[in-house]
Amino acid sequence: KGPSIIFRGIMSFKPNIDGCLWFLKNVFPLLKTEIKNLKFFIVGPNPPKEVLKYKNNNDVIITGYVEDIREYIVGCDVNISSLVSGSGIKNKILEASALGVPTVATSIAAEGIPELKDNENILIADDPQEFAKKVISLLNNKELYKTISNNARKLVEENYTWEKQAKKFFEIFDKLIEEYKTKKVSIIVPAYNEEKTIGNVLEKLNSLDFGLEKEIIVVDDGSTDTTRFVVEKFKNDSLKIISHGMNQGKGAAIKTGIQNSTGDIIAIQDADLEYDPHELKTLMQPIIDKKTFVVYGSRFLKKNPCIYKSYYLGNKFLSFLVSFLFGQKITDSYTCYKLFHKKVFERIDIESQRFEFEAEITCKILKNGFKILELPISYNPRSIQQGKKIKFKDAIIGVLTILKIKFWS
């Protein structure tokens, strides 16, 4: 009976507490000087003592939890949204608008709903006197009240019905599905003086059918033999050839390949035939199926030949160190076969130039919260005489790289 206004929300939520107290202290006294019989309803569970002390005032009704908020909204003339902090969509405004009750709000309360326009479908004010003035204008001006009420209701009908919101949700969902849909694979082949094997590697890669569009990116890292000439023989629409003027290292070659890739999946394939390219299809499938963002082919998950015990022990130690420091067991951190969804490189930047790339990428993947799925692969190791390039000093640099990323990066 008589004019009434409502503030509502979960009253243990700090932005609601602050907004309600701001209104009680700064605006409501101004309203009472103009409208003596005005009632202010504060509706919502768990009001704190700072708010409850106003309950002694007969003009302030504090209900606590109510079964059906709609009865209180439609029973009041104006909805108050006087937030002074917080963010996001304020459903309280939309609910009141849907029920035909106009709102006076602060700019913070209104900012999450872009369709709200001052003096059209809502009244907005941040100054206490201006806020009080706008509440009074709604209570005293029937034409203004009707205009704001009708326009607010129309806003909800056009933009915030369940049907409209569901449509927006599915549009976003479809966009995300399309964004993560795997359409193309980029296979990066870093090469330095690999004239004897790179032809066979490219033959096998060209023969593979992943059921996806494919690009092969050969990065010739300053080879001094006929590697570039051999690669040129395989040139086609799916093959990119990039040359470094001088040898920069495996990490630099892979970084160049990644920067020039356009695939949704990025796979690393060495040019030395120690790894069988036909296994790429199996390794790739978990990423295509969206089960993981990263797959490593592990040489230690099945029995494989080993030429040099020092290489075996070095890799085992580096993998143990990564596992211990970054919290996921990795059996083969220095495997060539590393496959990634392109999204990984939106969060990871490669800095390493040489073989320490293997340690860097593994540590940064784990540090950024990605999990690495390891699958068993075959391995046909070659000797130093056959062209194996990694040396003991590379293992030392790998250890330093791991420690740097863990403790100083």
Tab-separated table of C-alpha atoms in Angstrom:
chain	number	residue	atom	x	y	z
A	1	LYS	CA	0.000	0.000	0.000
A	2	GLY	CA	1.483	3.296	-1.071
A	3	PRO	CA	4.616	3.734	-3.207
A	4	SER	CA	7.323	1.113	-2.749
A	5	ILE	CA	10.743	0.251	-4.147
A	6	ILE	CA	12.770	-2.967	-3.994
A	7	PHE	CA	16.426	-3.993	-3.744
A	8	ARG	CA	17.081	-7.693	-3.942
A	9	GLY	CA	19.838	-10.263	-4.178
A	10	ILE	CA	21.910	-12.635	-2.088
A	11	MET	CA	22.604	-10.305	0.801
A	12	SER	CA	25.788	-12.045	1.937
A	13	PHE	CA	27.402	-11.073	-1.400
A	14	LYS	CA	29.666	-8.065	-0.818
A	15	PRO	CA	28.708	-6.057	-3.943
A	16	ASN	CA	25.044	-6.409	-2.903
A	17	ILE	CA	25.844	-5.338	0.666
A	18	ASP	CA	27.843	-2.314	-0.485
A	19	GLY	CA	25.220	-1.296	-3.044
A	20	CYS	CA	22.351	-1.610	-0.582
A	21	LEU	CA	24.163	0.368	2.130
A	22	TRP	CA	25.106	3.084	-0.363
A	23	PHE	CA	21.437	3.473	-1.229
A	24	LEU	CA	20.270	3.380	2.413
A	25	LYS	CA	22.786	5.998	3.529
A	26	ASN	CA	22.851	8.338	0.534
A	27	VAL	CA	19.654	8.033	-1.505
A	28	PHE	CA	16.805	6.779	0.659
A	29	PRO	CA	16.916	9.768	3.069
A	30	LEU	CA	16.543	12.105	0.069
A	31	LEU	CA	13.557	10.118	-1.168
A	32	LYS	CA	11.853	10.245	2.230
A	33	THR	CA	11.960	14.032	2.289
A	34	GLU	CA	9.883	14.036	-0.909
A	35	ILE	CA	7.705	10.933	-0.474
A	36	LYS	CA	6.844	10.470	3.194
A	37	ASN	CA	5.040	7.120	2.865
A	38	LEU	CA	7.646	5.419	0.625
A	39	LYS	CA	8.517	1.849	1.603
A	40	PHE	CA	11.851	0.192	0.784
A	41	PHE	CA	11.892	-3.606	0.533
A	42	ILE	CA	15.235	-5.424	0.868
A	43	VAL	CA	14.637	-8.983	-0.296
A	44	GLY	CA	17.157	-11.824	-0.262
A	45	PRO	CA	18.811	-14.398	1.995
A	46	ASN	CA	21.450	-13.791	4.673
A	47	PRO	CA	21.358	-10.009	5.183
A	48	PRO	CA	24.327	-8.930	7.374
A	49	LYS	CA	24.053	-6.947	10.590
A	50	GLU	CA	25.064	-3.725	8.814
A	51	VAL	CA	21.862	-3.990	6.786
A	52	LEU	CA	19.676	-5.514	9.514
A	53	LYS	CA	20.123	-2.483	11.763
A	54	TYR	CA	17.885	-0.530	9.363
A	55	LYS	CA	15.029	-2.938	10.086
A	56	ASN	CA	14.070	-0.806	13.089
A	57	ASN	CA	12.992	1.820	10.612
A	58	ASN	CA	9.336	1.162	9.756
A	59	ASP	CA	9.975	2.372	6.238
A	60	VAL	CA	12.552	-0.361	5.537
A	61	ILE	CA	11.257	-3.927	5.271
A	62	ILE	CA	13.942	-6.658	5.296
A	63	THR	CA	12.465	-10.034	4.390
A	64	GLY	CA	15.427	-12.388	4.208
A	65	TYR	CA	14.805	-15.455	2.029
A	66	VAL	CA	11.434	-15.597	0.225
A	67	GLU	CA	9.879	-18.516	-1.639
A	68	ASP	CA	8.773	-16.571	-4.728
A	69	ILE	CA	10.611	-13.343	-5.539
A	70	ARG	CA	8.136	-12.460	-8.286
A	71	GLU	CA	5.447	-11.515	-5.769
A	72	TYR	CA	7.723	-8.881	-4.282
A	73	ILE	CA	8.915	-7.508	-7.618
A	74	VAL	CA	5.441	-6.954	-9.058
A	75	GLY	CA	4.253	-5.693	-5.662
A	76	CYS	CA	6.723	-2.797	-5.823
A	77	ASP	CA	6.776	0.174	-8.167
A	78	VAL	CA	10.490	0.568	-8.916
A	79	ASN	CA	13.419	-1.858	-8.956
A	80	ILE	CA	16.625	-0.479	-7.421
A	81	SER	CA	20.015	-1.680	-8.660
A	82	SER	CA	22.456	0.572	-6.822
A	83	LEU	CA	25.646	-1.472	-7.140
A	84	VAL	CA	28.921	0.368	-6.631
A	85	SER	CA	31.133	-2.636	-7.469
A	86	GLY	CA	30.947	-5.913	-9.380
A	87	SER	CA	30.679	-6.859	-13.028
A	88	GLY	CA	28.731	-8.967	-15.507
A	89	ILE	CA	25.065	-9.273	-16.414
A	90	LYS	CA	22.698	-8.311	-13.607
A	91	ASN	CA	19.800	-10.728	-13.937
A	92	LYS	CA	17.925	-8.709	-11.323
A	93	ILE	CA	17.441	-5.956	-13.898
A	94	LEU	CA	16.303	-8.399	-16.574
A	95	GLU	CA	13.868	-10.133	-14.232
A	96	ALA	CA	12.264	-6.861	-13.152
A	97	SER	CA	12.090	-5.724	-16.783
A	98	ALA	CA	10.402	-8.984	-17.781
A	99	LEU	CA	7.777	-8.365	-15.090
A	100	GLY	CA	7.155	-4.795	-16.251
A	101	VAL	CA	8.832	-3.075	-13.297
A	102	PRO	CA	11.243	-0.299	-14.371
A	103	THR	CA	14.723	0.009	-12.874
A	104	VAL	CA	16.857	2.861	-11.631
A	105	ALA	CA	20.480	1.722	-11.619
A	106	THR	CA	24.037	2.888	-11.253
A	107	SER	CA	26.218	2.704	-14.352
A	108	ILE	CA	28.115	-0.243	-12.811
A	109	ALA	CA	24.881	-2.187	-12.385
A	110	ALA	CA	23.819	-1.483	-15.970
A	111	GLU	CA	27.150	-2.049	-17.742
A	112	GLY	CA	26.753	-5.800	-18.263
A	113	ILE	CA	23.655	-5.416	-20.452
A	114	PRO	CA	24.657	-3.552	-23.633
A	115	GLU	CA	21.073	-2.980	-24.804
A	116	LEU	CA	20.251	-0.785	-21.791
A	117	LYS	CA	19.912	2.893	-22.661
A	118	ASP	CA	19.371	5.655	-20.130
A	119	ASN	CA	15.960	7.337	-20.376
A	120	GLU	CA	14.811	4.710	-22.885
A	121	ASN	CA	14.493	1.363	-21.087
A	122	ILE	CA	16.166	2.199	-17.772
A	123	LEU	CA	17.150	5.249	-15.728
A	124	ILE	CA	20.839	5.477	-14.785
A	125	ALA	CA	22.493	7.692	-12.175
A	126	ASP	CA	25.620	7.549	-10.013
A	127	ASP	CA	25.170	10.723	-7.981
A	128	PRO	CA	22.847	10.222	-4.955
A	129	GLN	CA	20.762	13.334	-5.670
A	130	GLU	CA	20.409	12.409	-9.346
A	131	PHE	CA	19.537	8.828	-8.391
A	132	ALA	CA	16.809	10.038	-6.004
A	133	LYS	CA	15.497	12.449	-8.628
A	134	LYS	CA	15.092	9.623	-11.159
A	135	VAL	CA	13.271	7.365	-8.697
A	136	ILE	CA	10.871	10.209	-7.888
A	137	SER	CA	10.288	10.931	-11.583
A	138	LEU	CA	9.210	7.320	-12.160
A	139	LEU	CA	6.874	7.360	-9.176
A	140	ASN	CA	5.280	10.696	-10.119
A	141	ASN	CA	5.253	10.584	-13.937
A	142	LYS	CA	2.882	7.883	-15.202
A	143	GLU	CA	3.804	8.478	-18.853
A	144	LEU	CA	7.526	8.086	-18.166
A	145	TYR	CA	6.818	5.025	-16.020
A	146	LYS	CA	4.838	3.402	-18.834
A	147	THR	CA	7.496	4.200	-21.466
A	148	ILE	CA	10.424	2.806	-19.455
A	149	SER	CA	8.400	-0.227	-18.369
A	150	ASN	CA	7.249	-1.111	-21.901
A	151	ASN	CA	10.692	-0.576	-23.439
A	152	ALA	CA	12.370	-2.667	-20.741
A	153	ARG	CA	9.929	-5.506	-21.311
A	154	LYS	CA	10.544	-5.256	-25.069
A	155	LEU	CA	14.318	-5.449	-24.495
A	156	VAL	CA	13.900	-8.764	-22.672
A	157	GLU	CA	11.505	-10.178	-25.264
A	158	GLU	CA	13.873	-9.329	-28.118
A	159	ASN	CA	17.154	-10.368	-26.508
A	160	TYR	CA	16.830	-12.387	-23.309
A	161	THR	CA	14.102	-14.997	-23.642
A	162	TRP	CA	15.159	-18.618	-23.136
A	163	GLU	CA	14.847	-19.143	-26.891
A	164	LYS	CA	17.079	-16.160	-27.723
A	165	GLN	CA	19.677	-17.074	-25.115
A	166	ALA	CA	19.701	-20.713	-26.232
A	167	LYS	CA	20.282	-19.564	-29.809
A	168	LYS	CA	23.254	-17.422	-28.707
A	169	PHE	CA	24.622	-20.324	-26.679
A	170	PHE	CA	24.469	-22.710	-29.612
A	171	GLU	CA	26.058	-20.113	-31.915
A	172	ILE	CA	28.979	-19.831	-29.501
A	173	PHE	CA	29.100	-23.614	-29.120
A	174	ASP	CA	29.139	-24.129	-32.900
A	175	LYS	CA	31.877	-21.520	-33.255
A	176	LEU	CA	34.011	-23.285	-30.655
A	177	ILE	CA	33.472	-26.650	-32.332
A	178	GLU	CA	34.495	-25.154	-35.670
A	179	GLU	CA	37.508	-23.486	-34.079
A	180	TYR	CA	38.741	-26.768	-32.606
A	181	LYS	CA	37.760	-28.877	-35.593
A	182	THR	CA	40.820	-30.564	-37.049
A	183	LYS	CA	41.119	-29.821	-40.750
A	184	LYS	CA	44.824	-29.773	-41.499
A	185	VAL	CA	48.102	-31.230	-40.262
A	186	SER	CA	51.502	-29.564	-40.597
A	187	ILE	CA	54.525	-31.886	-40.509
A	188	ILE	CA	57.750	-30.033	-39.761
A	189	VAL	CA	60.969	-31.676	-40.929
A	190	PRO	CA	64.128	-29.957	-39.613
A	191	ALA	CA	67.096	-31.025	-41.724
A	192	TYR	CA	70.845	-30.485	-41.619
A	193	ASN	CA	73.042	-32.490	-43.990
A	194	GLU	CA	70.516	-35.322	-44.400
A	195	GLU	CA	71.001	-36.027	-48.122
A	196	LYS	CA	71.093	-39.804	-47.548
A	197	THR	CA	67.762	-40.157	-45.752
A	198	ILE	CA	65.521	-37.173	-46.371
A	199	GLY	CA	64.323	-38.475	-49.733
A	200	ASN	CA	62.981	-41.652	-48.101
A	201	VAL	CA	61.367	-39.603	-45.339
A	202	LEU	CA	59.539	-37.392	-47.847
A	203	GLU	CA	58.416	-40.400	-49.888
A	204	LYS	CA	56.829	-41.930	-46.804
A	205	LEU	CA	55.261	-38.662	-45.687
A	206	ASN	CA	53.789	-38.059	-49.140
A	207	SER	CA	52.238	-41.535	-49.112
A	208	LEU	CA	50.435	-40.995	-45.806
A	209	ASP	CA	46.701	-40.306	-45.811
A	210	PHE	CA	45.551	-38.770	-42.529
A	211	GLY	CA	42.071	-38.025	-43.784
A	212	LEU	CA	43.060	-34.363	-43.419
A	213	GLU	CA	44.640	-31.709	-45.564
A	214	LYS	CA	48.402	-32.033	-45.216
A	215	GLU	CA	51.395	-29.754	-45.525
A	216	ILE	CA	55.026	-30.781	-45.162
A	217	ILE	CA	57.435	-28.046	-44.117
A	218	VAL	CA	61.112	-28.852	-44.634
A	219	VAL	CA	63.421	-26.395	-42.892
A	220	ASP	CA	66.899	-26.783	-44.357
A	221	ASP	CA	69.090	-25.528	-41.532
A	222	GLY	CA	72.079	-24.377	-43.577
A	223	SER	CA	73.009	-27.779	-45.031
A	224	THR	CA	76.370	-27.976	-46.778
A	225	ASP	CA	75.568	-31.184	-48.690
A	226	THR	CA	72.869	-31.807	-51.328
A	227	THR	CA	69.925	-31.916	-48.883
A	228	ARG	CA	68.235	-28.922	-50.509
A	229	PHE	CA	68.663	-30.441	-53.986
A	230	VAL	CA	67.088	-33.742	-52.857
A	231	VAL	CA	64.138	-31.940	-51.263
A	232	GLU	CA	63.516	-29.882	-54.403
A	233	LYS	CA	62.789	-33.117	-56.302
A	234	PHE	CA	59.719	-33.661	-54.116
A	235	LYS	CA	58.352	-30.157	-54.474
A	236	ASN	CA	54.562	-30.031	-54.855
A	237	ASP	CA	51.602	-27.994	-53.600
A	238	SER	CA	51.744	-29.582	-50.147
A	239	LEU	CA	55.503	-29.132	-49.643
A	240	LYS	CA	57.062	-25.937	-48.306
A	241	ILE	CA	60.833	-25.545	-48.376
A	242	ILE	CA	62.414	-22.966	-46.080
A	243	SER	CA	66.157	-22.398	-45.911
A	244	HIS	CA	68.327	-20.934	-43.180
A	245	GLY	CA	71.350	-19.217	-44.681
A	246	MET	CA	73.540	-20.756	-42.009
A	247	ASN	CA	73.162	-23.555	-39.481
A	248	GLN	CA	71.249	-22.306	-36.420
A	249	GLY	CA	70.268	-25.536	-34.689
A	250	LYS	CA	67.343	-27.921	-34.461
A	251	GLY	CA	65.345	-25.685	-32.117
A	252	ALA	CA	65.664	-22.734	-34.478
A	253	ALA	CA	64.595	-24.888	-37.443
A	254	ILE	CA	61.521	-26.179	-35.619
A	255	LYS	CA	60.601	-22.657	-34.501
A	256	THR	CA	60.786	-21.498	-38.123
A	257	GLY	CA	58.579	-24.409	-39.137
A	258	ILE	CA	55.988	-23.628	-36.465
A	259	GLN	CA	55.899	-19.962	-37.472
A	260	ASN	CA	55.190	-20.959	-41.073
A	261	SER	CA	52.668	-23.710	-40.319
A	262	THR	CA	48.948	-23.381	-41.043
A	263	GLY	CA	47.731	-26.720	-39.676
A	264	ASP	CA	45.518	-27.432	-36.680
A	265	ILE	CA	47.939	-30.194	-35.665
A	266	ILE	CA	51.706	-29.697	-35.740
A	267	ALA	CA	53.939	-32.783	-35.875
A	268	ILE	CA	57.735	-32.940	-35.700
A	269	GLN	CA	59.449	-35.480	-37.988
A	270	ASP	CA	63.230	-35.815	-38.009
A	271	ALA	CA	64.900	-36.337	-41.372
A	272	ASP	CA	67.118	-39.224	-40.273
A	273	LEU	CA	64.701	-42.205	-40.541
A	274	GLU	CA	65.223	-43.221	-36.902
A	275	TYR	CA	61.437	-42.904	-36.602
A	276	ASP	CA	58.828	-44.503	-38.854
A	277	PRO	CA	56.552	-41.832	-40.415
A	278	HIS	CA	53.719	-44.363	-40.710
A	279	GLU	CA	53.297	-44.163	-36.920
A	280	LEU	CA	52.310	-40.501	-37.129
A	281	LYS	CA	48.727	-41.437	-37.958
A	282	THR	CA	48.324	-43.376	-34.699
A	283	LEU	CA	50.005	-40.627	-32.689
A	284	MET	CA	47.790	-37.971	-34.228
A	285	GLN	CA	44.452	-39.637	-33.526
A	286	PRO	CA	44.054	-38.621	-29.847
A	287	ILE	CA	44.430	-34.957	-30.851
A	288	ILE	CA	41.933	-35.379	-33.698
A	289	ASP	CA	39.543	-37.015	-31.209
A	290	LYS	CA	40.059	-34.047	-28.833
A	291	LYS	CA	41.319	-36.299	-26.056
A	292	THR	CA	44.504	-34.294	-25.576
A	293	PHE	CA	46.471	-31.317	-26.911
A	294	VAL	CA	49.893	-32.990	-26.858
A	295	VAL	CA	51.141	-36.470	-27.823
A	296	TYR	CA	54.697	-37.795	-27.504
A	297	GLY	CA	55.894	-40.987	-29.138
A	298	SER	CA	57.925	-42.811	-26.489
A	299	ARG	CA	60.754	-45.166	-27.447
A	300	PHE	CA	60.719	-46.634	-23.937
A	301	LEU	CA	57.142	-47.896	-23.824
A	302	LYS	CA	58.116	-50.844	-26.039
A	303	LYS	CA	61.306	-52.799	-26.614
A	304	ASN	CA	63.634	-51.025	-29.057
A	305	PRO	CA	67.324	-51.423	-29.952
A	306	CYS	CA	69.903	-49.212	-28.232
A	307	ILE	CA	73.325	-48.418	-29.725
A	308	TYR	CA	74.762	-46.062	-27.110
A	309	LYS	CA	74.129	-46.623	-23.399
A	310	SER	CA	75.166	-43.025	-22.700
A	311	TYR	CA	72.297	-41.699	-24.845
A	312	TYR	CA	69.852	-44.019	-23.109
A	313	LEU	CA	70.963	-43.027	-19.611
A	314	GLY	CA	71.114	-39.327	-20.498
A	315	ASN	CA	67.557	-39.321	-21.824
A	316	LYS	CA	66.351	-41.327	-18.839
A	317	PHE	CA	67.910	-38.819	-16.432
A	318	LEU	CA	66.508	-35.795	-18.269
A	319	SER	CA	63.055	-37.383	-18.395
A	320	PHE	CA	63.227	-38.190	-14.677
A	321	LEU	CA	64.245	-34.615	-13.871
A	322	VAL	CA	61.341	-33.193	-15.886
A	323	SER	CA	58.917	-35.640	-14.259
A	324	PHE	CA	60.152	-34.840	-10.747
A	325	LEU	CA	60.081	-31.065	-11.153
A	326	PHE	CA	56.874	-30.685	-13.177
A	327	GLY	CA	54.654	-33.369	-11.703
A	328	GLN	CA	53.894	-35.687	-14.630
A	329	LYS	CA	55.748	-38.892	-15.387
A	330	ILE	CA	57.450	-38.575	-18.777
A	331	THR	CA	59.386	-41.560	-20.126
A	332	ASP	CA	60.918	-39.942	-23.226
A	333	SER	CA	61.304	-36.159	-23.083
A	334	TYR	CA	63.844	-36.131	-25.931
A	335	THR	CA	61.744	-38.075	-28.429
A	336	CYS	CA	61.604	-36.633	-31.909
A	337	TYR	CA	57.931	-37.497	-32.244
A	338	LYS	CA	56.114	-34.605	-30.640
A	339	LEU	CA	52.643	-33.641	-31.853
A	340	PHE	CA	50.659	-30.598	-30.736
A	341	HIS	CA	47.366	-28.871	-31.305
A	342	LYS	CA	48.133	-25.380	-32.614
A	343	LYS	CA	46.475	-23.886	-29.492
A	344	VAL	CA	49.520	-24.972	-27.480
A	345	PHE	CA	51.659	-22.372	-29.220
A	346	GLU	CA	49.275	-19.572	-28.321
A	347	ARG	CA	50.587	-19.990	-24.764
A	348	ILE	CA	54.138	-21.165	-25.386
A	349	ASP	CA	57.000	-19.356	-27.072
A	350	ILE	CA	60.099	-21.275	-28.172
A	351	GLU	CA	63.462	-19.688	-27.378
A	352	SER	CA	65.970	-22.548	-27.729
A	353	GLN	CA	68.176	-22.738	-30.796
A	354	ARG	CA	69.600	-26.220	-30.534
A	355	PHE	CA	68.757	-29.629	-29.004
A	356	GLU	CA	67.680	-28.079	-25.684
A	357	PHE	CA	64.432	-27.374	-27.556
A	358	GLU	CA	63.324	-30.856	-26.462
A	359	ALA	CA	63.663	-29.974	-22.779
A	360	GLU	CA	62.244	-26.477	-23.178
A	361	ILE	CA	59.064	-27.470	-25.005
A	362	THR	CA	58.344	-30.331	-22.580
A	363	CYS	CA	58.821	-28.174	-19.477
A	364	LYS	CA	56.769	-25.283	-20.839
A	365	ILE	CA	53.933	-27.598	-21.880
A	366	LEU	CA	53.709	-29.006	-18.354
A	367	LYS	CA	54.194	-25.616	-16.700
A	368	ASN	CA	51.255	-24.235	-18.686
A	369	GLY	CA	48.959	-26.988	-17.461
A	370	PHE	CA	48.853	-29.232	-20.527
A	371	LYS	CA	49.067	-32.997	-20.082
A	372	ILE	CA	51.320	-35.060	-22.343
A	373	LEU	CA	49.954	-38.347	-23.661
A	374	GLU	CA	52.755	-40.816	-24.419
A	375	LEU	CA	52.243	-43.659	-26.882
A	376	PRO	CA	54.751	-46.405	-27.802
A	377	ILE	CA	56.705	-46.090	-31.051
A	378	SER	CA	59.351	-48.047	-32.937
A	379	TYR	CA	62.917	-46.769	-33.057
A	380	ASN	CA	65.791	-47.539	-35.413
A	381	PRO	CA	68.810	-45.691	-33.963
A	382	ARG	CA	71.713	-44.618	-36.093
A	383	SER	CA	75.336	-44.247	-35.079
A	384	ILE	CA	77.521	-41.159	-34.926
A	385	GLN	CA	79.222	-42.394	-38.091
A	386	GLN	CA	75.815	-42.465	-39.777
A	387	GLY	CA	75.143	-38.859	-38.825
A	388	LYS	CA	73.797	-38.735	-35.248
A	389	LYS	CA	74.450	-35.183	-34.047
A	390	ILE	CA	73.414	-34.829	-30.391
A	391	LYS	CA	76.382	-34.712	-27.971
A	392	PHE	CA	77.055	-34.918	-24.219
A	393	LYS	CA	77.195	-31.135	-23.893
A	394	ASP	CA	73.625	-30.994	-25.220
A	395	ALA	CA	72.508	-33.034	-22.208
A	396	ILE	CA	74.215	-30.548	-19.850
A	397	ILE	CA	72.487	-27.652	-21.604
A	398	GLY	CA	69.224	-29.602	-21.337
A	399	VAL	CA	69.604	-29.887	-17.546
A	400	LEU	CA	70.274	-26.152	-17.255
A	401	THR	CA	67.251	-25.415	-19.446
A	402	ILE	CA	64.981	-27.545	-17.252
A	403	LEU	CA	66.206	-25.848	-14.071
A	404	LYS	CA	65.888	-22.385	-15.607
A	405	ILE	CA	62.266	-22.932	-16.654
A	406	LYS	CA	61.342	-24.418	-13.279
A	407	PHE	CA	63.011	-21.887	-11.009
A	408	TRP	CA	63.867	-18.726	-12.951
A	409	SER	CA	61.508	-18.425	-15.912
